Amino acid sequence: MTLTTALSIVLAVLFVATGAGKLVGARRSIEARDHFRMSAALWRTIGALEWAGAAGLVIGSFAWEWVAHAATVGLGLLMAGATITRLRYDSKAAGVVVDLVLLGLLIMLLFLDR
């Protein structure tokens, strides 16, 4: 397994987990949604996009490379938005750091040789 495939799978698992909380309405996820003043529909849409991106990372690792690139860019845009949202609503620094680390890993993944 190459570094690219391993990183894609790890990121996919993380995005499936975070998307699941948004899609099933986990208590902590709903609290975060309310803190960020987002509608339930937008929150579920973000969760669905996280799942779609995770699927794209996995599919792109084994089949079509362009799918992985598109998923990486899409997830990167989601993480940029998440970081801006956290900064806008004065969230804890740990959340901002996690978002930036994930964004950095996505950027690294985009430029790794597939």
mmCIF file of N, CA and C in Angstrom:
data_model
loop_
_atom_site.group_PDB
_atom_site.id
_atom_site.type_symbol
_atom_site.label_atom_id
_atom_site.label_comp_id
_atom_site.label_asym_id
_atom_site.label_seq_id
_atom_site.Cartn_x
_atom_site.Cartn_y
_atom_site.Cartn_z
ATOM 1 N N MET A 1 0.853 -1.174 0.000
ATOM 2 C CA MET A 1 0.000 0.000 0.000
ATOM 3 C C MET A 1 0.902 1.241 0.000
ATOM 4 N N THR A 2 0.647 2.128 -0.902
ATOM 5 C CA THR A 2 1.457 3.328 -0.999
ATOM 6 C C THR A 2 1.014 4.357 0.037
ATOM 7 N N LEU A 3 1.849 5.345 0.251
ATOM 8 C CA LEU A 3 1.521 6.426 1.179
ATOM 9 C C LEU A 3 0.248 7.137 0.735
ATOM 10 N N THR A 4 0.105 7.343 -0.556
ATOM 11 C CA THR A 4 -1.080 8.021 -1.082
ATOM 12 C C THR A 4 -2.355 7.250 -0.763
ATOM 13 N N THR A 5 -2.323 5.947 -0.993
ATOM 14 C CA THR A 5 -3.500 5.115 -0.721
ATOM 15 C C THR A 5 -3.797 5.083 0.769
ATOM 16 N N ALA A 6 -2.767 4.925 1.579
ATOM 17 C CA ALA A 6 -2.964 4.874 3.030
ATOM 18 C C ALA A 6 -3.548 6.186 3.544
ATOM 19 N N LEU A 7 -3.002 7.309 3.103
ATOM 20 C CA LEU A 7 -3.501 8.606 3.539
ATOM 21 C C LEU A 7 -4.933 8.825 3.047
ATOM 22 N N SER A 8 -5.225 8.395 1.833
ATOM 23 C CA SER A 8 -6.586 8.514 1.308
ATOM 24 C C SER A 8 -7.576 7.736 2.160
ATOM 25 N N ILE A 9 -7.207 6.545 2.552
ATOM 26 C CA ILE A 9 -8.109 5.709 3.355
ATOM 27 C C ILE A 9 -8.301 6.301 4.752
ATOM 28 N N VAL A 10 -7.220 6.762 5.364
ATOM 29 C CA VAL A 10 -7.333 7.371 6.693
ATOM 30 C C VAL A 10 -8.227 8.603 6.645
ATOM 31 N N LEU A 11 -8.011 9.459 5.660
ATOM 32 C CA LEU A 11 -8.849 10.649 5.524
ATOM 33 C C LEU A 11 -10.301 10.284 5.227
ATOM 34 N N ALA A 12 -10.503 9.252 4.399
ATOM 35 C CA ALA A 12 -11.864 8.812 4.089
ATOM 36 C C ALA A 12 -12.589 8.354 5.357
ATOM 37 N N VAL A 13 -11.902 7.597 6.191
ATOM 38 C CA VAL A 13 -12.511 7.127 7.446
ATOM 39 C C VAL A 13 -12.878 8.315 8.336
ATOM 40 N N LEU A 14 -11.988 9.293 8.426
ATOM 41 C CA LEU A 14 -12.267 10.474 9.251
ATOM 42 C C LEU A 14 -13.478 11.252 8.727
ATOM 43 N N PHE A 15 -13.557 11.416 7.409
ATOM 44 C CA PHE A 15 -14.681 12.167 6.854
ATOM 45 C C PHE A 15 -15.991 11.377 6.915
ATOM 46 N N VAL A 16 -15.927 10.060 6.829
ATOM 47 C CA VAL A 16 -17.141 9.248 7.019
ATOM 48 C C VAL A 16 -17.643 9.419 8.448
ATOM 49 N N ALA A 17 -16.723 9.421 9.403
ATOM 50 C CA ALA A 17 -17.114 9.559 10.811
ATOM 51 C C ALA A 17 -17.728 10.927 11.087
ATOM 52 N N THR A 18 -17.094 11.983 10.612
ATOM 53 C CA THR A 18 -17.645 13.318 10.875
ATOM 54 C C THR A 18 -18.944 13.544 10.102
ATOM 55 N N GLY A 19 -19.016 13.012 8.900
ATOM 56 C CA GLY A 19 -20.249 13.134 8.125
ATOM 57 C C GLY A 19 -21.396 12.364 8.748
ATOM 58 N N ALA A 20 -21.082 11.229 9.341
ATOM 59 C CA ALA A 20 -22.121 10.411 9.977
ATOM 60 C C ALA A 20 -22.794 11.170 11.113
ATOM 61 N N GLY A 21 -21.998 11.869 11.904
ATOM 62 C CA GLY A 21 -22.571 12.644 13.002
ATOM 63 C C GLY A 21 -23.561 13.684 12.503
ATOM 64 N N LYS A 22 -23.221 14.293 11.383
ATOM 65 C CA LYS A 22 -24.110 15.310 10.810
ATOM 66 C C LYS A 22 -25.368 14.674 10.213
ATOM 67 N N LEU A 23 -25.212 13.520 9.589
ATOM 68 C CA LEU A 23 -26.350 12.893 8.908
ATOM 69 C C LEU A 23 -27.331 12.226 9.869
ATOM 70 N N VAL A 24 -26.829 11.658 10.964
ATOM 71 C CA VAL A 24 -27.731 10.974 11.898
ATOM 72 C C VAL A 24 -28.203 11.884 13.022
ATOM 73 N N GLY A 25 -27.634 13.083 13.091
ATOM 74 C CA GLY A 25 -28.079 14.030 14.120
ATOM 75 C C GLY A 25 -27.565 13.711 15.503
ATOM 76 N N ALA A 26 -26.305 13.345 15.611
ATOM 77 C CA ALA A 26 -25.700 13.080 16.920
ATOM 78 C C ALA A 26 -25.773 14.337 17.786
ATOM 79 N N ARG A 27 -25.946 14.156 19.079
ATOM 80 C CA ARG A 27 -26.139 15.263 20.005
ATOM 81 C C ARG A 27 -25.025 16.303 19.898
ATOM 82 N N ARG A 28 -23.766 15.871 19.918
ATOM 83 C CA ARG A 28 -22.640 16.811 19.844
ATOM 84 C C ARG A 28 -22.611 17.529 18.494
ATOM 85 N N SER A 29 -23.013 16.817 17.456
ATOM 86 C CA SER A 29 -23.053 17.422 16.133
ATOM 87 C C SER A 29 -24.119 18.515 16.076
ATOM 88 N N ILE A 30 -25.261 18.249 16.672
ATOM 89 C CA ILE A 30 -26.337 19.243 16.697
ATOM 90 C C ILE A 30 -25.923 20.459 17.516
ATOM 91 N N GLU A 31 -25.211 20.225 18.617
ATOM 92 C CA GLU A 31 -24.718 21.341 19.418
ATOM 93 C C GLU A 31 -23.750 22.202 18.599
ATOM 94 N N ALA A 32 -22.876 21.553 17.839
ATOM 95 C CA ALA A 32 -21.940 22.296 16.987
ATOM 96 C C ALA A 32 -22.700 23.070 15.917
ATOM 97 N N ARG A 33 -23.689 22.422 15.305
ATOM 98 C CA ARG A 33 -24.496 23.091 14.274
ATOM 99 C C ARG A 33 -25.159 24.348 14.835
ATOM 100 N N ASP A 34 -25.712 24.226 16.027
ATOM 101 C CA ASP A 34 -26.372 25.368 16.650
ATOM 102 C C ASP A 34 -25.371 26.466 16.998
ATOM 103 N N HIS A 35 -24.192 26.073 17.439
ATOM 104 C CA HIS A 35 -23.143 27.050 17.758
ATOM 105 C C HIS A 35 -22.761 27.853 16.511
ATOM 106 N N PHE A 36 -22.700 27.164 15.373
ATOM 107 C CA PHE A 36 -22.323 27.822 14.125
ATOM 108 C C PHE A 36 -23.512 28.462 13.416
ATOM 109 N N ARG A 37 -24.696 28.354 14.016
ATOM 110 C CA ARG A 37 -25.925 28.963 13.495
ATOM 111 C C ARG A 37 -26.235 28.526 12.064
ATOM 112 N N MET A 38 -26.149 27.215 11.846
ATOM 113 C CA MET A 38 -26.446 26.662 10.520
ATOM 114 C C MET A 38 -27.796 25.967 10.546
ATOM 115 N N SER A 39 -28.429 25.934 9.411
ATOM 116 C CA SER A 39 -29.702 25.227 9.311
ATOM 117 C C SER A 39 -29.446 23.724 9.295
ATOM 118 N N ALA A 40 -30.464 22.974 9.652
ATOM 119 C CA ALA A 40 -30.342 21.511 9.650
ATOM 120 C C ALA A 40 -30.076 20.999 8.235
ATOM 121 N N ALA A 41 -30.707 21.611 7.245
ATOM 122 C CA ALA A 41 -30.516 21.174 5.858
ATOM 123 C C ALA A 41 -29.074 21.396 5.404
ATOM 124 N N LEU A 42 -28.512 22.544 5.726
ATOM 125 C CA LEU A 42 -27.121 22.811 5.352
ATOM 126 C C LEU A 42 -26.181 21.856 6.069
ATOM 127 N N TRP A 43 -26.435 21.600 7.341
ATOM 128 C CA TRP A 43 -25.593 20.693 8.125
ATOM 129 C C TRP A 43 -25.601 19.288 7.521
ATOM 130 N N ARG A 44 -26.790 18.796 7.155
ATOM 131 C CA ARG A 44 -26.885 17.473 6.522
ATOM 132 C C ARG A 44 -26.210 17.470 5.155
ATOM 133 N N THR A 45 -26.315 18.570 4.428
ATOM 134 C CA THR A 45 -25.650 18.669 3.126
ATOM 135 C C THR A 45 -24.136 18.571 3.292
ATOM 136 N N ILE A 46 -23.600 19.235 4.283
ATOM 137 C CA ILE A 46 -22.164 19.153 4.548
ATOM 138 C C ILE A 46 -21.780 17.718 4.881
ATOM 139 N N GLY A 47 -22.586 17.038 5.690
ATOM 140 C CA GLY A 47 -22.319 15.636 6.009
ATOM 141 C C GLY A 47 -22.344 14.756 4.769
ATOM 142 N N ALA A 48 -23.300 14.992 3.889
ATOM 143 C CA ALA A 48 -23.379 14.211 2.646
ATOM 144 C C ALA A 48 -22.175 14.493 1.752
ATOM 145 N N LEU A 49 -21.733 15.751 1.702
ATOM 146 C CA LEU A 49 -20.547 16.089 0.911
ATOM 147 C C LEU A 49 -19.293 15.437 1.494
ATOM 148 N N GLU A 50 -19.224 15.347 2.810
ATOM 149 C CA GLU A 50 -18.093 14.653 3.439
ATOM 150 C C GLU A 50 -18.086 13.174 3.040
ATOM 151 N N TRP A 51 -19.260 12.556 3.027
ATOM 152 C CA TRP A 51 -19.344 11.152 2.607
ATOM 153 C C TRP A 51 -18.989 10.996 1.135
ATOM 154 N N ALA A 52 -19.469 11.903 0.309
ATOM 155 C CA ALA A 52 -19.154 11.835 -1.123
ATOM 156 C C ALA A 52 -17.653 12.003 -1.346
ATOM 157 N N GLY A 53 -17.047 12.932 -0.626
ATOM 158 C CA GLY A 53 -15.608 13.124 -0.732
ATOM 159 C C GLY A 53 -14.834 11.902 -0.274
ATOM 160 N N ALA A 54 -15.282 11.293 0.804
ATOM 161 C CA ALA A 54 -14.625 10.077 1.301
ATOM 162 C C ALA A 54 -14.718 8.957 0.266
ATOM 163 N N ALA A 55 -15.889 8.808 -0.323
ATOM 164 C CA ALA A 55 -16.051 7.790 -1.369
ATOM 165 C C ALA A 55 -15.146 8.083 -2.550
ATOM 166 N N GLY A 56 -15.053 9.352 -2.911
ATOM 167 C CA GLY A 56 -14.185 9.742 -4.021
ATOM 168 C C GLY A 56 -12.720 9.454 -3.741
ATOM 169 N N LEU A 57 -12.283 9.650 -2.503
ATOM 170 C CA LEU A 57 -10.897 9.336 -2.150
ATOM 171 C C LEU A 57 -10.606 7.851 -2.328
ATOM 172 N N VAL A 58 -11.536 7.020 -1.877
ATOM 173 C CA VAL A 58 -11.327 5.567 -1.968
ATOM 174 C C VAL A 58 -11.420 5.096 -3.413
ATOM 175 N N ILE A 59 -12.448 5.514 -4.112
ATOM 176 C CA ILE A 59 -12.620 5.109 -5.512
ATOM 177 C C ILE A 59 -11.435 5.575 -6.351
ATOM 178 N N GLY A 60 -11.024 6.807 -6.124
ATOM 179 C CA GLY A 60 -9.902 7.353 -6.878
ATOM 180 C C GLY A 60 -8.578 6.679 -6.584
ATOM 181 N N SER A 61 -8.457 6.090 -5.412
ATOM 182 C CA SER A 61 -7.220 5.389 -5.067
ATOM 183 C C SER A 61 -7.070 4.084 -5.835
ATOM 184 N N PHE A 62 -8.194 3.498 -6.217
ATOM 185 C CA PHE A 62 -8.148 2.185 -6.855
ATOM 186 C C PHE A 62 -8.601 2.188 -8.313
ATOM 187 N N ALA A 63 -9.254 3.256 -8.761
ATOM 188 C CA ALA A 63 -9.781 3.243 -10.126
ATOM 189 C C ALA A 63 -9.397 4.511 -10.877
ATOM 190 N N TRP A 64 -10.233 5.517 -10.817
ATOM 191 C CA TRP A 64 -10.037 6.721 -11.610
ATOM 192 C C TRP A 64 -9.342 7.791 -10.780
ATOM 193 N N GLU A 65 -8.140 8.127 -11.195
ATOM 194 C CA GLU A 65 -7.332 9.102 -10.455
ATOM 195 C C GLU A 65 -8.003 10.469 -10.389
ATOM 196 N N TRP A 66 -8.684 10.863 -11.457
ATOM 197 C CA TRP A 66 -9.318 12.176 -11.479
ATOM 198 C C TRP A 66 -10.392 12.312 -10.405
ATOM 199 N N VAL A 67 -11.026 11.191 -10.040
ATOM 200 C CA VAL A 67 -12.044 11.226 -8.988
ATOM 201 C C VAL A 67 -11.394 11.587 -7.653
ATOM 202 N N ALA A 68 -10.223 11.004 -7.392
ATOM 203 C CA ALA A 68 -9.510 11.308 -6.156
ATOM 204 C C ALA A 68 -9.093 12.775 -6.116
ATOM 205 N N HIS A 69 -8.642 13.296 -7.239
ATOM 206 C CA HIS A 69 -8.243 14.709 -7.287
ATOM 207 C C HIS A 69 -9.449 15.612 -7.017
ATOM 208 N N ALA A 70 -10.562 15.316 -7.651
ATOM 209 C CA ALA A 70 -11.772 16.120 -7.447
ATOM 210 C C ALA A 70 -12.244 16.038 -5.991
ATOM 211 N N ALA A 71 -12.207 14.835 -5.416
ATOM 212 C CA ALA A 71 -12.620 14.656 -4.020
ATOM 213 C C ALA A 71 -11.689 15.401 -3.073
ATOM 214 N N THR A 72 -10.398 15.365 -3.366
ATOM 215 C CA THR A 72 -9.427 16.052 -2.522
ATOM 216 C C THR A 72 -9.654 17.563 -2.550
ATOM 217 N N VAL A 73 -9.887 18.101 -3.731
ATOM 218 C CA VAL A 73 -10.154 19.543 -3.852
ATOM 219 C C VAL A 73 -11.460 19.896 -3.135
ATOM 220 N N GLY A 74 -12.498 19.089 -3.348
ATOM 221 C CA GLY A 74 -13.782 19.347 -2.697
ATOM 222 C C GLY A 74 -13.690 19.311 -1.182
ATOM 223 N N LEU A 75 -13.022 18.294 -0.652
ATOM 224 C CA LEU A 75 -12.860 18.203 0.800
ATOM 225 C C LEU A 75 -11.992 19.345 1.322
ATOM 226 N N GLY A 76 -10.999 19.739 0.541
ATOM 227 C CA GLY A 76 -10.171 20.874 0.933
ATOM 228 C C GLY A 76 -10.988 22.157 1.041
ATOM 229 N N LEU A 77 -11.897 22.354 0.088
ATOM 230 C CA LEU A 77 -12.768 23.530 0.144
ATOM 231 C C LEU A 77 -13.690 23.469 1.364
ATOM 232 N N LEU A 78 -14.192 22.268 1.673
ATOM 233 C CA LEU A 78 -15.010 22.115 2.877
ATOM 234 C C LEU A 78 -14.210 22.468 4.128
ATOM 235 N N MET A 79 -12.955 22.023 4.192
ATOM 236 C CA MET A 79 -12.133 22.294 5.371
ATOM 237 C C MET A 79 -11.763 23.770 5.458
ATOM 238 N N ALA A 80 -11.558 24.421 4.323
ATOM 239 C CA ALA A 80 -11.305 25.865 4.339
ATOM 240 C C ALA A 80 -12.531 26.593 4.891
ATOM 241 N N GLY A 81 -13.701 26.169 4.440
ATOM 242 C CA GLY A 81 -14.938 26.752 4.960
ATOM 243 C C GLY A 81 -15.133 26.473 6.436
ATOM 244 N N ALA A 82 -14.783 25.272 6.860
ATOM 245 C CA ALA A 82 -14.907 24.924 8.276
ATOM 246 C C ALA A 82 -13.985 25.786 9.132
ATOM 247 N N THR A 83 -12.777 26.012 8.650
ATOM 248 C CA THR A 83 -11.831 26.837 9.391
ATOM 249 C C THR A 83 -12.336 28.270 9.514
ATOM 250 N N ILE A 84 -12.826 28.808 8.412
ATOM 251 C CA ILE A 84 -13.357 30.173 8.433
ATOM 252 C C ILE A 84 -14.555 30.266 9.374
ATOM 253 N N THR A 85 -15.422 29.259 9.334
ATOM 254 C CA THR A 85 -16.594 29.252 10.211
ATOM 255 C C THR A 85 -16.174 29.207 11.666
ATOM 256 N N ARG A 86 -15.205 28.352 11.984
ATOM 257 C CA ARG A 86 -14.734 28.281 13.381
ATOM 258 C C ARG A 86 -14.148 29.611 13.839
ATOM 259 N N LEU A 87 -13.366 30.239 12.990
ATOM 260 C CA LEU A 87 -12.773 31.526 13.359
ATOM 261 C C LEU A 87 -13.851 32.605 13.510
ATOM 262 N N ARG A 88 -14.848 32.536 12.659
ATOM 263 C CA ARG A 88 -15.931 33.533 12.694
ATOM 264 C C ARG A 88 -16.745 33.434 13.977
ATOM 265 N N TYR A 89 -16.958 32.221 14.464
ATOM 266 C CA TYR A 89 -17.792 32.026 15.647
ATOM 267 C C TYR A 89 -16.981 31.787 16.906
ATOM 268 N N ASP A 90 -15.708 32.207 16.886
ATOM 269 C CA ASP A 90 -14.856 32.181 18.067
ATOM 270 C C ASP A 90 -14.858 30.813 18.750
ATOM 271 N N SER A 91 -14.590 29.781 17.948
ATOM 272 C CA SER A 91 -14.543 28.430 18.493
ATOM 273 C C SER A 91 -13.216 28.181 19.195
ATOM 274 N N LYS A 92 -13.118 27.029 19.818
ATOM 275 C CA LYS A 92 -11.891 26.653 20.512
ATOM 276 C C LYS A 92 -10.750 26.496 19.512
ATOM 277 N N ALA A 93 -9.561 26.848 19.967
ATOM 278 C CA ALA A 93 -8.379 26.784 19.103
ATOM 279 C C ALA A 93 -8.107 25.364 18.622
ATOM 280 N N ALA A 94 -8.412 24.373 19.432
ATOM 281 C CA ALA A 94 -8.153 22.979 19.050
ATOM 282 C C ALA A 94 -8.919 22.611 17.784
ATOM 283 N N GLY A 95 -10.145 23.069 17.655
ATOM 284 C CA GLY A 95 -10.934 22.778 16.457
ATOM 285 C C GLY A 95 -10.337 23.404 15.211
ATOM 286 N N VAL A 96 -9.841 24.622 15.353
ATOM 287 C CA VAL A 96 -9.211 25.305 14.220
ATOM 288 C C VAL A 96 -7.949 24.546 13.809
ATOM 289 N N VAL A 97 -7.171 24.117 14.796
ATOM 290 C CA VAL A 97 -5.937 23.380 14.502
ATOM 291 C C VAL A 97 -6.252 22.074 13.785
ATOM 292 N N VAL A 98 -7.264 21.359 14.235
ATOM 293 C CA VAL A 98 -7.644 20.095 13.587
ATOM 294 C C VAL A 98 -8.065 20.356 12.142
ATOM 295 N N ASP A 99 -8.875 21.384 11.931
ATOM 296 C CA ASP A 99 -9.291 21.725 10.565
ATOM 297 C C ASP A 99 -8.088 22.045 9.683
ATOM 298 N N LEU A 100 -7.143 22.811 10.218
ATOM 299 C CA LEU A 100 -5.962 23.174 9.433
ATOM 300 C C LEU A 100 -5.056 21.982 9.162
ATOM 301 N N VAL A 101 -4.964 21.057 10.115
ATOM 302 C CA VAL A 101 -4.167 19.843 9.894
ATOM 303 C C VAL A 101 -4.808 19.005 8.789
ATOM 304 N N LEU A 102 -6.117 18.841 8.845
ATOM 305 C CA LEU A 102 -6.806 18.089 7.799
ATOM 306 C C LEU A 102 -6.639 18.771 6.442
ATOM 307 N N LEU A 103 -6.741 20.082 6.418
ATOM 308 C CA LEU A 103 -6.536 20.823 5.174
ATOM 309 C C LEU A 103 -5.116 20.605 4.654
ATOM 310 N N GLY A 104 -4.146 20.641 5.550
ATOM 311 C CA GLY A 104 -2.759 20.392 5.154
ATOM 312 C C GLY A 104 -2.559 18.996 4.600
ATOM 313 N N LEU A 105 -3.188 18.004 5.223
ATOM 314 C CA LEU A 105 -3.082 16.627 4.722
ATOM 315 C C LEU A 105 -3.727 16.489 3.355
ATOM 316 N N LEU A 106 -4.837 17.177 3.150
ATOM 317 C CA LEU A 106 -5.490 17.137 1.833
ATOM 318 C C LEU A 106 -4.621 17.797 0.769
ATOM 319 N N ILE A 107 -3.983 18.901 1.112
ATOM 320 C CA ILE A 107 -3.083 19.557 0.162
ATOM 321 C C ILE A 107 -1.901 18.646 -0.150
ATOM 322 N N MET A 108 -1.355 18.011 0.882
ATOM 323 C CA MET A 108 -0.252 17.078 0.665
ATOM 324 C C MET A 108 -0.695 15.924 -0.238
ATOM 325 N N LEU A 109 -1.881 15.401 0.010
ATOM 326 C CA LEU A 109 -2.406 14.306 -0.796
ATOM 327 C C LEU A 109 -2.571 14.723 -2.249
ATOM 328 N N LEU A 110 -2.992 15.933 -2.474
ATOM 329 C CA LEU A 110 -3.206 16.427 -3.832
ATOM 330 C C LEU A 110 -1.901 16.438 -4.630
ATOM 331 N N PHE A 111 -0.805 16.721 -3.951
ATOM 332 C CA PHE A 111 0.457 16.847 -4.653
ATOM 333 C C PHE A 111 1.356 15.619 -4.576
ATOM 334 N N LEU A 112 0.917 14.575 -3.865
ATOM 335 C CA LEU A 112 1.667 13.328 -3.868
ATOM 336 C C LEU A 112 1.529 12.652 -5.225
ATOM 337 N N ASP A 113 2.535 11.970 -5.624
ATOM 338 C CA ASP A 113 2.493 11.259 -6.898
ATOM 339 C C ASP A 113 1.568 10.060 -6.774
ATOM 340 N N ARG A 114 0.539 10.039 -7.584
ATOM 341 C CA ARG A 114 -0.427 8.919 -7.548
ATOM 342 C C ARG A 114 -0.027 7.845 -8.503
#
